[in-house]
mmCIF file of C-alpha atoms in Angstrom:
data_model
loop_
_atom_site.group_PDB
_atom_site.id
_atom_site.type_symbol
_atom_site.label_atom_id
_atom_site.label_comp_id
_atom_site.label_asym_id
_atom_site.label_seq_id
_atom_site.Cartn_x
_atom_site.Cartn_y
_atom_site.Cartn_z
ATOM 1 C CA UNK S 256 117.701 246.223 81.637
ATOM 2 C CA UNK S 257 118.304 243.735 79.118
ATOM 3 C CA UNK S 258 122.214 244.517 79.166
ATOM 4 C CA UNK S 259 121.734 243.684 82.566
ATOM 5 C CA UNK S 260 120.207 240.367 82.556
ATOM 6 C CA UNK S 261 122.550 238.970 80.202
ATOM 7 C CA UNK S 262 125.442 240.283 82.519
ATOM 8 C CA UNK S 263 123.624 238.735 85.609
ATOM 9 C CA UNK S 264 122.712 235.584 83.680
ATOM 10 C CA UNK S 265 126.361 235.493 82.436
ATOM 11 C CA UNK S 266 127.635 235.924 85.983
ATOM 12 C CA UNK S 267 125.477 232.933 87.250
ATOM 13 C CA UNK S 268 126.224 230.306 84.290
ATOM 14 C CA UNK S 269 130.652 231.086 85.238
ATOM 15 C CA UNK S 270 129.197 230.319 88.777
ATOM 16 C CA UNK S 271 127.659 227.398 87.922
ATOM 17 C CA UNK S 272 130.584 226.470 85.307
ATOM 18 C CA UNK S 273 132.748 226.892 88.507
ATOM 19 C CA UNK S 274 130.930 225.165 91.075
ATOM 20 C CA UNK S 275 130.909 221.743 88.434
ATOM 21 C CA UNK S 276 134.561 222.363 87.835
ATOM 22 C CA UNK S 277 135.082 222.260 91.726
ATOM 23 C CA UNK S 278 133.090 219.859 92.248
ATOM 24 C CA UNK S 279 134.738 217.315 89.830
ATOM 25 C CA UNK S 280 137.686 218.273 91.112
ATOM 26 C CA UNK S 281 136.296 217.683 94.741
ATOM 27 C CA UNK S 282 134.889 214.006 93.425
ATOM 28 C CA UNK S 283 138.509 213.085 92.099
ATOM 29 C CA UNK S 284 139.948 213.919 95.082
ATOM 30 C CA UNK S 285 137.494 211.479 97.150
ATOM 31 C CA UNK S 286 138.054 208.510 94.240
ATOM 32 C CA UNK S 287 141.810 208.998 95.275
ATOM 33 C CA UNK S 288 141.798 208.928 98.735
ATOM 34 C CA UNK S 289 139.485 205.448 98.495
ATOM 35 C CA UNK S 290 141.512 204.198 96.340
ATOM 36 C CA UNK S 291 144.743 204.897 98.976
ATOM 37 C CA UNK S 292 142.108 203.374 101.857
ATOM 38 C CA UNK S 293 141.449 200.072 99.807
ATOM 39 C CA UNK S 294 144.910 199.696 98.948
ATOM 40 C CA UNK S 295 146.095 200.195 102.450
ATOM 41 C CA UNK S 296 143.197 197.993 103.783
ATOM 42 C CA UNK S 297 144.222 195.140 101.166
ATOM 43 C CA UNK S 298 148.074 195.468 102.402
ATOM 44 C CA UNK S 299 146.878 195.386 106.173
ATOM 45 C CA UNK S 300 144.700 192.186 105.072
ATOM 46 C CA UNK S 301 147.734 190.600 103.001
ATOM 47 C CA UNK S 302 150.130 191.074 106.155
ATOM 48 C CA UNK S 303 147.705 189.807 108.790
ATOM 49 C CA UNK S 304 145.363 187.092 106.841
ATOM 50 C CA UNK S 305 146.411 183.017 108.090
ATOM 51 C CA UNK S 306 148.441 181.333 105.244
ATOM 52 C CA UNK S 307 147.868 177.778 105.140
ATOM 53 C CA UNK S 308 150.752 175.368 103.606
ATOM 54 C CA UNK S 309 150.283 171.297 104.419
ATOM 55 C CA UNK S 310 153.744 170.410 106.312
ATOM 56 C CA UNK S 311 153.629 166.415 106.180
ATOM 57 C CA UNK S 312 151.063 164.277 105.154
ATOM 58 C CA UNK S 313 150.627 160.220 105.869
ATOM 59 C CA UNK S 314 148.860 157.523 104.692
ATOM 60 C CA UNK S 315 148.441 154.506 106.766
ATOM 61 C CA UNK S 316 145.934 151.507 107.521
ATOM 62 C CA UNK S 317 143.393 152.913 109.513
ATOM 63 C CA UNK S 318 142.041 149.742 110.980
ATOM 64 C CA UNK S 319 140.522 150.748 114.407
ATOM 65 C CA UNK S 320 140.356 154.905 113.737
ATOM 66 C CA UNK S 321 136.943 155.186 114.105
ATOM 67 C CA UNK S 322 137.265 158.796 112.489
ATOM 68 C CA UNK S 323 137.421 157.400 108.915
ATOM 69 C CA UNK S 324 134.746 155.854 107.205
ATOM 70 C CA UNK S 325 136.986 153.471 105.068
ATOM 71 C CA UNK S 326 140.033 151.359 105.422
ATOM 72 C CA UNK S 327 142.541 153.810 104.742
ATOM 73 C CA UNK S 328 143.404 157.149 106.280
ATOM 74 C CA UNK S 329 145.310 160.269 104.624
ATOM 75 C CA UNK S 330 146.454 162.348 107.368
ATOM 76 C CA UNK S 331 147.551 166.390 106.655
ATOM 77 C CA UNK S 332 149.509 167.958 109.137
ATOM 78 C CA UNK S 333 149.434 172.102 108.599
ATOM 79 C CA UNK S 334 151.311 175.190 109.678
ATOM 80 C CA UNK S 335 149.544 178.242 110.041
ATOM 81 C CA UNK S 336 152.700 180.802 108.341
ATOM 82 C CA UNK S 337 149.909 183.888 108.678
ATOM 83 C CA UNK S 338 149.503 185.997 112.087
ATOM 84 C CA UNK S 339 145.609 185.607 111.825
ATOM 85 C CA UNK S 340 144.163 182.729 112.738
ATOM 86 C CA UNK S 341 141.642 180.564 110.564
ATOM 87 C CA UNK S 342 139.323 177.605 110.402
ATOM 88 C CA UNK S 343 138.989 175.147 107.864
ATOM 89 C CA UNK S 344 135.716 174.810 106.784
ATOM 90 C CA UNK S 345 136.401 172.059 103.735
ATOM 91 C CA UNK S 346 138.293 169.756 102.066
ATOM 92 C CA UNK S 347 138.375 168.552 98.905
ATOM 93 C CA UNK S 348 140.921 165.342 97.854
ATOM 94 C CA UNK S 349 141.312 162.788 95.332
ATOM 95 C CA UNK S 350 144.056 159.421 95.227
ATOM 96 C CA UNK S 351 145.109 158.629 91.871
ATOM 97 C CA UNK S 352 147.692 156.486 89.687
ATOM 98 C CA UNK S 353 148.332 160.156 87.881
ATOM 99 C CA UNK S 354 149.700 163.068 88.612
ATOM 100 C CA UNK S 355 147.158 165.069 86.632
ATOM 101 C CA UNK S 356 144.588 167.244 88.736
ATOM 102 C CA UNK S 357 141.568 166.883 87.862
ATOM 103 C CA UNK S 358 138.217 169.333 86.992
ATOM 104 C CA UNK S 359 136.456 167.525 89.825
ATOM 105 C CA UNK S 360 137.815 166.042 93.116
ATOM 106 C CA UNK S 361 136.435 162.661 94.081
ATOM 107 C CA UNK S 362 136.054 163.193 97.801
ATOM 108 C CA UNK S 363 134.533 166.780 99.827
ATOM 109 C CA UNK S 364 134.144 166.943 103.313
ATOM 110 C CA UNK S 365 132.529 169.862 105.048
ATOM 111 C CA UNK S 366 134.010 170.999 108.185
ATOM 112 C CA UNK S 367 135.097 173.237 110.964
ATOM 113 C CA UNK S 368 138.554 173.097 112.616
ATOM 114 C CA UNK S 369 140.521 175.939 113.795
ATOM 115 C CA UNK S 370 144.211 176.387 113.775
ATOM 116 C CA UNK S 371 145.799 178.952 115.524
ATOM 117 C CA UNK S 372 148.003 181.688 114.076
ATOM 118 C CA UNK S 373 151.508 180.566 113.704
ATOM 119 C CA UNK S 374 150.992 177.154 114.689
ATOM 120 C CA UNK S 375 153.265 174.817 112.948
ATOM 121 C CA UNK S 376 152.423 170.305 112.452
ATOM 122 C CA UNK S 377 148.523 170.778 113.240
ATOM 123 C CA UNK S 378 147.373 167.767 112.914
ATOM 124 C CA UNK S 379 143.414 168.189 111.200
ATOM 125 C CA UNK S 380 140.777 165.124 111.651
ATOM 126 C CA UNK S 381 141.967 162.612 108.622
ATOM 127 C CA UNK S 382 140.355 161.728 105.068
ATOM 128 C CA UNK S 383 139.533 158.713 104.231
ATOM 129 C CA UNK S 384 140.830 156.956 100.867
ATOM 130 C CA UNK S 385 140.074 153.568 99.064
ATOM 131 C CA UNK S 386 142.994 150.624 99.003
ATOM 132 C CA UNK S 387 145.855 152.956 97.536
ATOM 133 C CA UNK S 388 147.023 149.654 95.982
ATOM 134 C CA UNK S 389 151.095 149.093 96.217
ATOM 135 C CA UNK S 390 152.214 151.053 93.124
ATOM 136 C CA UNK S 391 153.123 154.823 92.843
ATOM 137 C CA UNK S 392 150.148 157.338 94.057
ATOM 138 C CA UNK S 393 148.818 160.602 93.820
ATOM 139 C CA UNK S 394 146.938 162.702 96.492
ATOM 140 C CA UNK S 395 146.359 165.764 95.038
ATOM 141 C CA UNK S 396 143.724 168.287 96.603
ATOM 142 C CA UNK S 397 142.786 171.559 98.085
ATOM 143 C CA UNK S 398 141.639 173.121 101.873
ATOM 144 C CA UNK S 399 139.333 175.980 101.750
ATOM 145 C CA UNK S 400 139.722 177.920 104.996
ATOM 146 C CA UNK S 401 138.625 181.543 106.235
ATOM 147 C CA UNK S 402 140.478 184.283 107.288
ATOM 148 C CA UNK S 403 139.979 188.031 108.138
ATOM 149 C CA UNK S 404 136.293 187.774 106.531
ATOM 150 C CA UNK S 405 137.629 186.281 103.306
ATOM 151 C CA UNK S 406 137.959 182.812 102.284
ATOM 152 C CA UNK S 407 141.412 181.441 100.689
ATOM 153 C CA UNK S 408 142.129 178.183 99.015
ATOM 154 C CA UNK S 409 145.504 176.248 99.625
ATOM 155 C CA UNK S 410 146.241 173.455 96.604
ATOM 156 C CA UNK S 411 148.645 170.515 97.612
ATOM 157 C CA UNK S 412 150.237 167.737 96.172
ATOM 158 C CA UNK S 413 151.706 164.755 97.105
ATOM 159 C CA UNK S 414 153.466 161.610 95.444
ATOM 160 C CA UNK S 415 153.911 158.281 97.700
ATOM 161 C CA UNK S 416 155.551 155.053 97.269
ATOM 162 C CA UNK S 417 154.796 151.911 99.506
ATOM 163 C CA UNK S 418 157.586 150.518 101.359
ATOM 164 C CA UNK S 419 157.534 146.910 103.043
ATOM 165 C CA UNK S 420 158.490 146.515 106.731
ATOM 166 C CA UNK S 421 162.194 146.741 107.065
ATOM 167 C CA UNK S 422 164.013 144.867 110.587
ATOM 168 C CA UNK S 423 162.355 147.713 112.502
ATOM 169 C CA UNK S 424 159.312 147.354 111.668
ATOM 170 C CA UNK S 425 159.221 150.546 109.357
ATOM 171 C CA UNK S 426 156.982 150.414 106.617
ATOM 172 C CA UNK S 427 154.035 151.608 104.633
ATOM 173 C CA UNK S 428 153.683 154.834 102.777
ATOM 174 C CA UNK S 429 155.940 157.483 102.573
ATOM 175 C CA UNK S 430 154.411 161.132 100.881
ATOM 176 C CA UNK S 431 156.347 163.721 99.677
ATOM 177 C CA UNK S 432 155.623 166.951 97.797
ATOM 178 C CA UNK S 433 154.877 166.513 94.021
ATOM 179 C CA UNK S 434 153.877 168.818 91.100
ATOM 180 C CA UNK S 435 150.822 167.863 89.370
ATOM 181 C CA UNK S 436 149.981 168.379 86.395
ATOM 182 C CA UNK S 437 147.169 171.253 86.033
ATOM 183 C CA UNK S 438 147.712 171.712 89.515
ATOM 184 C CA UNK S 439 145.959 175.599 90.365
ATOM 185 C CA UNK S 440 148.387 178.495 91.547
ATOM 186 C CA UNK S 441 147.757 179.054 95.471
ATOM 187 C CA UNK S 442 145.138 181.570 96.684
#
């Protein structure tokens, strides 16, 4: 009886050896195929999601656009380069004599403005800045929009230079893409 309970005892405890083995093997398996399902849900996310880039940006007197709260106006134009659509929700700027980014922006604004997937030169509602003065400027900044049920940050940069009136009446600042120092990679 006794050679007979180890036996069975035996028996059960390769069972039970077995049925961990399988079911370690069966709890690998699942890691791996969620793994592959993240991966693949991250890809379709990458391919789909809106990608924001600023196109053109202007600065200009805004003397009777009732949208700004001061007597300049920075105006963003963006393209939309993603197949989702998004919406803005802030902003985040600053206009300096430097074209070093700093910890903390001077200016935030909270908002919500859609732009349509693949739309290119959307114009969004425009920031306000102080007297940008007549010497070489910095607006440096960042939009913080949502996409797919994920937020993304776009940085920009821009340098201008104030140009007097010519014969045709052209004038004011012109903004082109800069680098700035300590500028953050893209999100």
């Amino acid at each position: 009886m006794g050679i007979l309970g180890v036996v069975v005892g035996a028996a059960t405890v390769g069972a039970a050896i077995a049925a961990a083995l399988y079911a370690k093997k069966a709890a690998e398996e699942a890691m791996r195929s969620a793994t592959v399902a993240s991966d693949a849900h991250e890809a379709f996310v990458a391919s789909e999601r809106a990608i924001i880039r600023v196109s053109h940006a202007y600065l200009y007197f805004a003397f009777d656009d009732l949208r700004v709260n001061s007597p300049y106006a920075i105006r963003l134009d963006l393209n939309n380069l993603g197949r989702a659509a998004t919406v803005i929700t802030s902003v985040s700027w600053e206009v300096s004599e430097a074209p070093i980014f700093p910890e903390r922006l001077r200016f935030e604004q909270f908002r919500t403005e859609y732009v349509g997937a693949g739309v290119e030169n959307n114009e969004i509602a425009p920031l306000s800045s102080d007297d940008p003065g007549d010497g070489p400027i910095w607006i440096m900044g960042y939009l913080e929009y949502s996409s797919i049920g994920r937020t993304y940050r776009t940085y920009f940069c821009l340098s201008g230079t104030y140009h007097e009136p010519d014969a045709a009446g052209e004038g004011g600042w012109r903004l082109a893409e800069a680098v700035c120092q300590g500028l953050p990679v893209s999100t």
